[in-house]
Amino acid sequence: MFESFSDELFVKPSAKFLTILPKRSPDGCTVVLGQLSKWNPNELPFEDLKKIVLITFLQLFRDPMTQINGIKSIYDFAGTYFEHFKYGTPQNLYFLYHVALERTFLKLFSCCVPGRYKEFHLLNPNPGLRVLWSIIKRFLYNKIIERVFIHSDAKDILKHFPKSVLPVQYGGELLDMHATNFLQRANIEQKENTVAGQLNFF
């Protein structure tokens, strides 16, 4: 099973770059919001960022509803700069691909974090993101490419989600979008996890 991490990792401001929104989409998908500008690479090294992403998604997939319905991800690139995009190396991009999307030659999922990834919404793209996407999509299946939506106007996200699901800064109605101590609680459950497996999230 996976190891737990130091609690000090989760109290850094940069650790809040990834948020689980409190309401599901109408089709039952869990909605994840990533605000990349909140990640300060000087405060939270890339290796620690990967740990946070890993423990977040492992925790989400303990929920039977998320296992069945899947995840829709929203990633906001507003305020990102070169310090962020320099981590878009071929090695790191392949790591992300391998963890979430890689398939075997039998077309069966062999993911490190297996799950149903239904949609990827990329908001406020800048030239760096567009260059990365032009490279990445050459190695993806058409099925995955068709699930990626790039929105130059962040309010376009309302065409895909009702207002009740989204924070106010994206034209939604949510005033408080942070799950209290989500990462700390997930980390405790990792510590208590045994070879018998993990309990359901709820």
C-alpha positions as a Markdown table, in Angstrom:
| # | Residue | x | y | z |
|---|---|---|---|---|
| 1 | Met | 0.0 | 0.0 | 0.0 |
| 2 | Phe | 1.0 | 3.7 | -0.3 |
| 3 | Glu | 3.0 | 5.4 | 2.4 |
| 4 | Ser | 1.8 | 8.4 | 4.3 |
| 5 | Phe | 3.6 | 11.7 | 4.2 |
| 6 | Ser | 4.7 | 14.3 | 6.7 |
| 7 | Asp | 1.9 | 16.5 | 7.9 |
| 8 | Glu | 4.1 | 19.6 | 7.3 |
| 9 | Leu | 3.6 | 19.0 | 3.6 |
| 10 | Phe | -0.1 | 19.9 | 3.8 |
| 11 | Val | 0.0 | 23.2 | 5.7 |
| 12 | Lys | 1.9 | 25.1 | 3.1 |
| 13 | Pro | -0.2 | 27.7 | 1.2 |
| 14 | Ser | 0.9 | 26.0 | -2.1 |
| 15 | Ala | -0.7 | 22.8 | -1.0 |
| 16 | Lys | -4.1 | 24.3 | -1.6 |
| 17 | Phe | -3.6 | 24.6 | -5.4 |
| 18 | Leu | -5.9 | 21.5 | -5.8 |
| 19 | Thr | -9.4 | 21.6 | -4.4 |
| 20 | Ile | -12.3 | 19.1 | -4.4 |
| 21 | Leu | -15.4 | 21.0 | -5.0 |
| 22 | Pro | -18.2 | 20.2 | -2.5 |
| 23 | Lys | -20.9 | 19.5 | -5.1 |
| 24 | Arg | -20.9 | 16.9 | -7.9 |
| 25 | Ser | -21.8 | 17.6 | -11.5 |
| 26 | Pro | -25.4 | 16.6 | -12.5 |
| 27 | Asp | -24.1 | 13.3 | -13.9 |
| 28 | Gly | -22.6 | 12.4 | -10.5 |
| 29 | Cys | -18.9 | 13.1 | -11.3 |
| 30 | Thr | -16.6 | 14.5 | -8.6 |
| 31 | Val | -15.3 | 17.9 | -9.7 |
| 32 | Val | -11.6 | 18.8 | -9.0 |
| 33 | Leu | -10.4 | 22.4 | -9.4 |
| 34 | Gly | -6.7 | 23.1 | -9.9 |
| 35 | Gln | -5.5 | 26.7 | -9.6 |
| 36 | Leu | -1.9 | 26.4 | -10.8 |
| 37 | Ser | -0.9 | 30.0 | -9.9 |
| 38 | Lys | -1.4 | 29.0 | -6.2 |
| 39 | Trp | 1.6 | 26.6 | -6.5 |
| 40 | Asn | 4.8 | 28.3 | -5.7 |
| 41 | Pro | 7.6 | 26.0 | -6.8 |
| 42 | Asn | 10.1 | 27.7 | -4.4 |
| 43 | Glu | 7.8 | 26.8 | -1.5 |
| 44 | Leu | 6.5 | 23.4 | -2.6 |
| 45 | Pro | 9.0 | 21.4 | -4.7 |
| 46 | Phe | 7.7 | 19.5 | -7.7 |
| 47 | Glu | 8.3 | 16.2 | -5.9 |
| 48 | Asp | 6.0 | 17.3 | -3.1 |
| 49 | Leu | 3.4 | 18.5 | -5.6 |
| 50 | Lys | 3.3 | 15.0 | -7.1 |
| 51 | Lys | 2.7 | 13.6 | -3.6 |
| 52 | Ile | -0.3 | 15.9 | -3.0 |
| 53 | Val | -1.8 | 15.0 | -6.4 |
| 54 | Leu | -1.3 | 11.3 | -5.7 |
| 55 | Ile | -2.9 | 11.3 | -2.2 |
| 56 | Thr | -5.8 | 13.5 | -3.4 |
| 57 | Phe | -6.8 | 11.2 | -6.2 |
| 58 | Leu | -6.2 | 8.0 | -4.1 |
| 59 | Gln | -8.6 | 9.4 | -1.5 |
| 60 | Leu | -11.2 | 10.4 | -4.1 |
| 61 | Phe | -11.3 | 6.9 | -5.6 |
| 62 | Arg | -12.1 | 5.4 | -2.2 |
| 63 | Asp | -15.6 | 6.8 | -2.8 |
| 64 | Pro | -17.8 | 4.3 | -4.6 |
| 65 | Met | -19.8 | 7.1 | -6.3 |
| 66 | Thr | -16.5 | 8.5 | -7.8 |
| 67 | Gln | -15.4 | 5.0 | -8.8 |
| 68 | Ile | -18.7 | 4.6 | -10.8 |
| 69 | Asn | -19.3 | 8.1 | -12.2 |
| 70 | Gly | -15.7 | 9.4 | -12.5 |
| 71 | Ile | -14.0 | 12.8 | -12.2 |
| 72 | Lys | -14.2 | 16.0 | -14.2 |
| 73 | Ser | -11.2 | 18.3 | -13.7 |
| 74 | Ile | -10.9 | 22.0 | -14.1 |
| 75 | Tyr | -7.4 | 23.5 | -14.3 |
| 76 | Asp | -7.0 | 27.3 | -14.3 |
| 77 | Phe | -3.7 | 28.6 | -15.7 |
| 78 | Ala | -4.3 | 32.3 | -15.0 |
| 79 | Gly | -1.3 | 33.8 | -13.3 |
| 80 | Thr | 1.1 | 31.0 | -14.3 |
| 81 | Tyr | 4.5 | 31.9 | -15.6 |
| 82 | Phe | 7.8 | 30.3 | -16.8 |
| 83 | Glu | 8.6 | 29.0 | -13.3 |
| 84 | His | 5.6 | 26.7 | -13.7 |
| 85 | Phe | 6.0 | 25.6 | -17.3 |
| 86 | Lys | 9.7 | 24.7 | -17.0 |
| 87 | Tyr | 8.4 | 21.5 | -15.2 |
| 88 | Gly | 6.6 | 20.5 | -18.4 |
| 89 | Thr | 9.6 | 18.3 | -19.4 |
| 90 | Pro | 9.1 | 15.1 | -21.5 |
| 91 | Gln | 9.9 | 13.1 | -18.4 |
| 92 | Asn | 7.3 | 14.8 | -16.2 |
| 93 | Leu | 4.7 | 14.7 | -19.0 |
| 94 | Tyr | 5.2 | 11.0 | -19.4 |
| 95 | Phe | 4.9 | 10.5 | -15.7 |
| 96 | Leu | 1.5 | 12.2 | -15.6 |
| 97 | Tyr | 0.4 | 10.2 | -18.7 |
| 98 | His | 1.6 | 6.9 | -17.1 |
| 99 | Val | -0.1 | 7.6 | -13.8 |
| 100 | Ala | -3.5 | 8.4 | -15.2 |
| 101 | Leu | -4.0 | 7.3 | -18.8 |
| 102 | Glu | -1.6 | 4.6 | -20.0 |
| 103 | Arg | -3.1 | 1.5 | -21.4 |
| 104 | Thr | -1.6 | -1.9 | -22.2 |
| 105 | Phe | -1.5 | -3.4 | -25.7 |
| 106 | Leu | -4.8 | -5.2 | -24.7 |
| 107 | Lys | -6.5 | -1.8 | -24.4 |
| 108 | Leu | -7.1 | -2.4 | -20.7 |
| 109 | Phe | -6.4 | 0.2 | -18.1 |
| 110 | Ser | -3.1 | -0.3 | -16.2 |
| 111 | Cys | -3.1 | 3.0 | -14.4 |
| 112 | Cys | -1.2 | 3.8 | -11.2 |
| 113 | Val | -4.3 | 5.7 | -10.2 |
| 114 | Pro | -7.1 | 3.9 | -12.0 |
| 115 | Gly | -10.3 | 5.8 | -12.6 |
| 116 | Arg | -12.8 | 7.3 | -15.0 |
| 117 | Tyr | -11.5 | 10.6 | -16.1 |
| 118 | Lys | -14.5 | 12.1 | -17.9 |
| 119 | Glu | -13.5 | 15.7 | -18.8 |
| 120 | Phe | -10.5 | 18.0 | -18.6 |
| 121 | His | -11.2 | 21.7 | -18.7 |
| 122 | Leu | -8.2 | 24.1 | -19.2 |
| 123 | Leu | -9.0 | 27.7 | -18.4 |
| 124 | Asn | -7.1 | 30.9 | -19.3 |
| 125 | Pro | -4.5 | 29.2 | -21.5 |
| 126 | Asn | -1.3 | 31.1 | -22.2 |
| 127 | Pro | 1.2 | 30.4 | -25.0 |
| 128 | Gly | 3.2 | 28.0 | -22.8 |
| 129 | Leu | 0.1 | 25.8 | -22.3 |
| 130 | Arg | -0.8 | 25.8 | -25.9 |
| 131 | Val | 2.7 | 24.7 | -26.9 |
| 132 | Leu | 2.6 | 21.9 | -24.3 |
| 133 | Trp | -0.8 | 20.8 | -25.5 |
| 134 | Ser | 0.3 | 20.7 | -29.1 |
| 135 | Ile | 3.0 | 18.3 | -28.1 |
| 136 | Ile | 1.1 | 16.1 | -25.6 |
| 137 | Lys | -2.0 | 15.5 | -27.8 |
| 138 | Arg | 0.2 | 13.7 | -30.4 |
| 139 | Phe | 0.7 | 10.9 | -27.9 |
| 140 | Leu | -2.9 | 10.6 | -26.7 |
| 141 | Tyr | -5.8 | 8.5 | -27.9 |
| 142 | Asn | -8.6 | 10.4 | -29.7 |
| 143 | Lys | -11.0 | 9.3 | -27.0 |
| 144 | Ile | -8.9 | 11.3 | -24.5 |
| 145 | Ile | -8.3 | 14.3 | -26.8 |
| 146 | Glu | -12.1 | 14.7 | -27.2 |
| 147 | Arg | -12.5 | 15.0 | -23.5 |
| 148 | Val | -10.1 | 18.0 | -23.3 |
| 149 | Phe | -11.8 | 21.5 | -23.5 |
| 150 | Ile | -9.7 | 24.7 | -23.7 |
| 151 | His | -11.5 | 27.9 | -22.6 |
| 152 | Ser | -10.0 | 31.3 | -23.4 |
| 153 | Asp | -12.9 | 32.8 | -21.5 |
| 154 | Ala | -13.3 | 31.2 | -18.1 |
| 155 | Lys | -17.0 | 31.8 | -18.0 |
| 156 | Asp | -17.4 | 29.4 | -20.9 |
| 157 | Ile | -17.1 | 26.7 | -18.3 |
| 158 | Leu | -20.8 | 27.4 | -17.5 |
| 159 | Lys | -21.7 | 25.6 | -20.7 |
| 160 | His | -20.5 | 22.4 | -19.0 |
| 161 | Phe | -21.4 | 22.9 | -15.4 |
| 162 | Pro | -24.4 | 24.5 | -13.6 |
| 163 | Lys | -23.7 | 27.5 | -11.4 |
| 164 | Ser | -24.4 | 25.5 | -8.3 |
| 165 | Val | -21.3 | 23.4 | -8.8 |
| 166 | Leu | -18.8 | 26.3 | -9.5 |
| 167 | Pro | -17.1 | 28.9 | -7.3 |
| 168 | Val | -18.3 | 32.5 | -7.8 |
| 169 | Gln | -15.0 | 33.5 | -9.5 |
| 170 | Tyr | -16.0 | 31.3 | -12.4 |
| 171 | Gly | -19.6 | 32.6 | -12.6 |
| 172 | Gly | -20.9 | 30.0 | -10.1 |
| 173 | Glu | -22.6 | 30.3 | -6.8 |
| 174 | Leu | -20.1 | 28.6 | -4.4 |
| 175 | Leu | -18.7 | 31.0 | -1.8 |
| 176 | Asp | -16.7 | 28.4 | 0.2 |
| 177 | Met | -15.0 | 25.8 | -2.0 |
| 178 | His | -12.4 | 24.3 | 0.4 |
| 179 | Ala | -12.9 | 21.0 | 2.1 |
| 180 | Thr | -11.6 | 21.5 | 5.6 |
| 181 | Asn | -8.4 | 19.5 | 6.3 |
| 182 | Phe | -9.1 | 17.2 | 3.4 |
| 183 | Leu | -5.4 | 16.3 | 2.8 |
| 184 | Gln | -4.7 | 15.8 | 6.5 |
| 185 | Arg | -7.6 | 13.4 | 6.9 |
| 186 | Ala | -6.5 | 11.6 | 3.8 |
| 187 | Asn | -3.0 | 11.3 | 5.1 |
| 188 | Ile | -4.2 | 9.8 | 8.4 |
| 189 | Glu | -6.1 | 7.2 | 6.6 |
| 190 | Gln | -3.0 | 6.3 | 4.6 |
| 191 | Lys | -1.2 | 5.8 | 7.9 |
| 192 | Glu | -3.9 | 3.5 | 9.2 |
| 193 | Asn | -4.2 | 1.6 | 6.0 |
| 194 | Thr | -3.4 | -2.1 | 6.1 |
| 195 | Val | -2.9 | -4.9 | 3.6 |
| 196 | Ala | -6.6 | -5.6 | 3.9 |
| 197 | Gly | -7.2 | -2.4 | 1.9 |
| 198 | Gln | -8.8 | 1.0 | 2.5 |
| 199 | Leu | -12.2 | 1.7 | 3.9 |
| 200 | Asn | -14.7 | 3.6 | 1.7 |
| 201 | Phe | -14.4 | 7.3 | 1.8 |
| 202 | Phe | -17.8 | 7.8 | 3.4 |
